[in-house]
Coordinates of N, CA and C in Angstrom, one line a residue:
M1 N -30.4 38.0 -44.2 CA -31.6 38.1 -45.2 C -31.5 38.4 -46.5
K2 N -31.8 37.7 -47.5 CA -31.6 38.0 -48.9 C -32.7 39.0 -49.3
E3 N -32.4 39.9 -50.1 CA -33.4 40.8 -51.0 C -33.2 40.7 -52.4
I4 N -33.9 40.4 -53.1 CA -34.0 40.4 -54.5 C -35.0 41.2 -54.9
L5 N -34.8 41.9 -56.2 CA -35.6 42.6 -56.9 C -36.0 41.6 -58.4
Y6 N -37.1 41.6 -58.6 CA -37.5 40.7 -59.7 C -38.9 41.4 -60.3
E7 N -38.8 41.8 -61.4 CA -40.0 42.1 -62.1 C -40.9 43.4 -61.5
G8 N -39.9 44.1 -61.0 CA -40.6 45.4 -60.2 C -41.2 44.9 -58.7
Y9 N -40.8 43.8 -58.3 CA -41.1 43.3 -56.8 C -40.0 43.1 -56.2
T10 N -40.1 43.4 -54.8 CA -39.0 43.0 -53.9 C -39.3 41.8 -53.3
I11 N -38.6 40.6 -53.2 CA -38.6 39.4 -52.6 C -37.5 39.5 -51.6
Y12 N -38.2 39.1 -50.3 CA -37.1 38.8 -48.8 C -37.2 37.3 -48.8
V13 N -35.9 36.9 -48.4 CA -35.8 35.5 -48.1 C -35.1 35.4 -46.8
G14 N -35.8 34.7 -45.7 CA -35.1 34.7 -44.5 C -34.1 33.2 -44.7
E15 N -32.7 33.4 -43.8 CA -31.8 32.5 -44.0 C -31.6 31.8 -42.3
N16 N -32.7 32.2 -41.7 CA -32.7 31.4 -40.3 C -34.1 31.8 -39.8
A17 N -34.3 30.8 -38.5 CA -35.9 31.2 -38.0 C -36.2 32.3 -37.5
N18 N -35.3 33.1 -37.0 CA -35.5 34.4 -36.7 C -35.9 35.4 -37.8
E19 N -35.0 35.3 -38.9 CA -35.5 36.1 -39.9 C -36.7 35.7 -40.6
N20 N -37.0 34.4 -40.6 CA -38.3 34.0 -41.1 C -39.4 34.5 -40.3
Q21 N -39.4 34.7 -38.9 CA -40.3 35.3 -38.1 C -40.4 36.7 -38.4
E22 N -39.4 37.4 -38.6 CA -39.3 38.8 -38.9 C -40.0 39.3 -40.1
L23 N -39.8 38.4 -41.1 CA -40.5 38.8 -42.4 C -41.9 38.6 -42.2
V24 N -42.5 37.6 -41.3 CA -43.9 37.4 -41.2 C -44.5 38.5 -40.4
V25 N -43.6 38.9 -39.2 CA -44.2 39.8 -38.3 C -44.2 41.4 -39.0
N26 N -43.1 41.6 -39.9 CA -43.0 42.9 -40.5 C -43.7 43.1 -41.8
G27 N -44.2 42.0 -42.4 CA -44.9 42.0 -43.7 C -46.1 42.7 -43.7
N28 N -46.5 43.1 -44.7 CA -47.9 43.7 -44.7 C -49.1 42.7 -45.2
P29 N -50.2 42.9 -44.8 CA -51.3 41.8 -44.9 C -51.2 41.4 -46.4
N30 N -51.3 42.4 -47.3 CA -51.2 41.9 -48.6 C -50.0 41.4 -49.5
D31 N -48.9 41.3 -48.7 CA -47.7 40.7 -49.1 C -47.9 39.4 -49.3
Y32 N -47.2 38.5 -50.2 CA -47.4 37.4 -50.5 C -46.2 36.4 -49.6
W33 N -46.5 35.2 -49.2 CA -45.6 34.5 -48.2 C -45.4 33.1 -49.1
A34 N -44.4 32.4 -49.0 CA -43.9 31.2 -49.6 C -43.2 30.5 -48.9
H35 N -43.3 29.3 -48.9 CA -42.6 28.1 -47.9 C -42.9 26.7 -48.6
I36 N -41.8 25.9 -48.4 CA -42.0 24.4 -49.0 C -42.9 23.8 -48.0
S37 N -43.8 23.1 -48.8 CA -45.0 22.3 -48.0 C -44.2 21.2 -47.4
G38 N -44.7 21.0 -46.0 CA -44.0 19.9 -45.5 C -42.8 19.5 -45.2
H39 N -41.8 20.7 -45.2 CA -40.6 20.5 -45.1 C -39.8 22.0 -44.3
P40 N -38.9 21.5 -43.4 CA -38.5 23.0 -43.0 C -37.7 23.6 -44.1
S41 N -37.9 25.1 -44.1 CA -37.3 25.8 -45.2 C -37.4 27.2 -44.9
A42 N -36.8 28.0 -45.6 CA -36.7 29.4 -45.6 C -38.2 29.9 -46.0
H43 N -38.6 30.9 -45.5 CA -39.8 31.8 -45.7 C -39.5 33.1 -46.8
A44 N -40.1 33.1 -47.8 CA -40.1 34.2 -48.7 C -41.4 35.1 -48.5
V45 N -41.1 36.4 -48.7 CA -42.2 37.3 -48.8 C -42.1 38.2 -49.9
I46 N -43.1 38.3 -50.7 CA -43.0 39.1 -51.9 C -43.7 40.4 -51.5
C47 N -43.0 41.6 -51.5 CA -43.7 42.9 -51.1 C -44.7 43.2 -52.2
N48 N -46.1 43.7 -51.6 CA -47.1 43.6 -52.5 C -47.5 45.3 -52.2
P49 N -46.9 46.3 -52.4 CA -47.5 47.6 -51.8 C -48.7 48.2 -52.6
N50 N -49.1 47.7 -53.7 CA -50.2 48.1 -54.5 C -51.4 47.2 -54.1
S51 N -51.1 46.3 -53.4 CA -52.3 45.3 -52.9 C -52.7 44.4 -54.4
D52 N -52.1 44.4 -55.3 CA -52.5 43.9 -56.6 C -52.4 42.3 -56.4
R53 N -52.9 41.7 -57.4 CA -52.6 40.0 -57.5 C -51.1 40.1 -58.2
V54 N -50.3 39.3 -57.5 CA -49.0 39.0 -58.0 C -48.9 38.1 -59.0
H55 N -48.1 38.4 -60.1 CA -48.1 37.5 -61.2 C -47.5 35.9 -61.0
S56 N -47.9 35.1 -61.5 CA -47.5 33.7 -61.0 C -46.0 33.5 -61.3
K57 N -45.5 34.3 -62.4 CA -44.1 34.1 -62.6 C -43.0 34.7 -61.4
V58 N -43.7 35.7 -60.7 CA -42.8 36.2 -59.7 C -43.1 35.2 -58.3
I59 N -44.0 34.8 -58.1 CA -44.3 33.7 -57.2 C -43.2 32.4 -57.1
K60 N -43.3 32.2 -58.5 CA -42.5 31.0 -58.9 C -40.9 31.3 -58.7
R61 N -40.7 32.3 -59.0 CA -39.1 32.9 -59.0 C -39.1 32.8 -57.3
A62 N -39.8 33.3 -56.5 CA -39.7 33.2 -55.0 C -39.3 31.8 -54.6
C63 N -40.1 31.1 -55.1 CA -40.1 29.6 -54.8 C -38.8 28.8 -55.3
C64 N -38.5 29.2 -56.4 CA -37.0 28.8 -56.8 C -35.9 29.2 -56.0
I65 N -35.9 30.6 -55.5 CA -35.0 31.0 -54.7 C -34.9 30.0 -53.2
I66 N -36.1 29.8 -52.7 CA -36.2 29.0 -51.6 C -35.6 27.6 -51.8
K67 N -36.2 27.0 -52.9 CA -35.6 25.8 -53.4 C -34.0 25.6 -53.4
S68 N -33.6 26.7 -54.1 CA -32.1 26.6 -54.3 C -31.3 26.8 -52.9
S69 N -31.9 27.3 -52.0 CA -31.2 27.5 -50.7 C -31.5 26.3 -49.9
N70 N -32.2 25.3 -50.3 CA -32.4 24.1 -49.2 C -31.8 23.0 -49.9
N71 N -30.8 22.6 -48.9 CA -29.8 21.4 -49.5 C -30.5 20.2 -49.5
K72 N -31.6 19.8 -48.8 CA -32.2 18.7 -48.7 C -33.3 18.5 -49.7
C73 N -34.0 19.5 -50.2 CA -35.1 19.4 -51.0 C -34.8 20.2 -52.6
K74 N -33.5 20.9 -52.6 CA -33.2 21.1 -54.2 C -33.1 20.3 -55.2
S75 N -32.9 19.1 -55.0 CA -32.7 18.0 -55.8 C -34.3 17.2 -56.1
I76 N -35.2 17.6 -55.4 CA -36.5 17.2 -55.8 C -37.2 17.6 -56.8
P77 N -37.3 17.0 -57.8 CA -37.7 17.6 -59.3 C -39.3 18.3 -59.1
K78 N -40.0 17.9 -58.3 CA -41.4 18.6 -58.4 C -41.6 18.8 -57.1
L79 N -41.3 19.9 -56.4 CA -41.7 20.2 -55.0 C -42.5 21.1 -54.8
Q80 N -43.4 21.0 -53.9 CA -44.7 21.8 -53.6 C -44.4 22.7 -52.6
F81 N -45.0 24.0 -53.0 CA -44.9 25.1 -51.9 C -46.4 25.5 -51.7
D82 N -46.5 26.1 -50.4 CA -47.6 26.6 -49.8 C -47.3 28.2 -50.0
V83 N -48.5 28.8 -50.6 CA -48.4 30.4 -51.0 C -49.6 31.1 -50.5
C84 N -49.6 32.0 -49.7 CA -50.7 32.9 -49.4 C -50.3 34.0 -49.1
R85 N -51.5 35.0 -48.8 CA -51.1 36.3 -48.1 C -50.7 36.3 -46.7
I86 N -49.7 37.4 -46.2 CA -49.5 37.2 -44.7 C -50.6 37.3 -44.1
S87 N -51.9 37.9 -44.6 CA -53.0 38.2 -43.6 C -53.6 36.8 -43.2
N88 N -53.1 35.7 -44.0 CA -53.8 34.4 -43.8 C -52.9 33.3 -42.9
I89 N -51.9 34.4 -42.2 CA -50.8 33.7 -41.2 C -50.8 34.1 -39.9
N90 N -50.7 33.2 -38.9 CA -50.5 33.8 -37.6 C -49.0 33.3 -37.2
T91 N -48.3 34.0 -36.3 CA -46.9 33.4 -36.0 C -47.2 32.9 -34.5
T92 N -46.2 31.9 -34.2 CA -46.3 31.2 -33.0 C -45.2 31.9 -32.1
D93 N -45.3 31.1 -30.9 CA -44.2 31.6 -29.9 C -42.7 30.9 -30.3
T94 N -42.8 30.0 -31.4 CA -41.4 29.4 -31.7 C -41.3 30.2 -32.9
P95 N -40.0 30.8 -32.8 CA -39.4 31.5 -34.1 C -39.5 30.8 -35.3
G96 N -39.9 31.4 -36.5 CA -39.9 30.4 -37.8 C -41.1 29.7 -38.0
L97 N -41.9 29.4 -36.9 CA -43.0 28.6 -37.1 C -44.5 29.5 -37.2
V98 N -45.2 29.0 -38.2 CA -46.3 29.8 -38.2 C -47.6 28.8 -38.4
E99 N -48.6 29.3 -38.3 CA -49.9 28.6 -38.6 C -50.8 29.4 -39.6
L100 N -51.4 28.5 -40.5 CA -52.0 29.0 -41.6 C -53.5 29.0 -41.2
I101 N -54.2 30.1 -41.3 CA -55.5 30.3 -41.1 C -56.5 29.9 -42.1
E102 N -56.1 30.0 -43.4 CA -56.8 29.3 -44.5 C -55.8 28.3 -45.2
Q103 N -56.5 27.5 -45.8 CA -55.7 26.4 -46.9 C -55.0 27.3 -47.9
P104 N -53.7 27.3 -47.7 CA -52.9 28.1 -48.9 C -52.9 27.4 -50.2
K105 N -52.6 28.3 -51.2 CA -52.5 27.9 -52.7 C -51.3 26.9 -52.7
K106 N -51.2 26.0 -53.5 CA -50.2 25.0 -53.6 C -49.6 25.2 -55.2
I107 N -48.2 25.4 -55.1 CA -47.5 25.6 -56.2 C -46.4 24.6 -56.5
T108 N -46.2 24.1 -57.5 CA -45.3 22.9 -57.7 C -44.1 23.6 -58.7
V109 N -43.0 23.3 -58.1 CA -41.6 24.0 -58.8 C -40.7 22.8 -58.9

């Protein structure tokens, strides 16, 4: 699992399905989660200990980290990401596979 400090936030990025699952299970409800829309990819979690709104610059950085680690998607010029709080995610019996409770925010990077 990667751990990156950026603008005062800690961003965790899973490197396999089990780490992705661990990120969601262990994340706090107000932490932010990001994933490439419609493609298998790493999950990123932005720790949000104060439950504040996380600046879009931090969210985009997390998305860029995911994109750069995905060999199939990193060359796509405008790649869409799903972003939401962990409280809007349910885990499934399949490691790394989640169900979104509400429609996520879409961000293009």
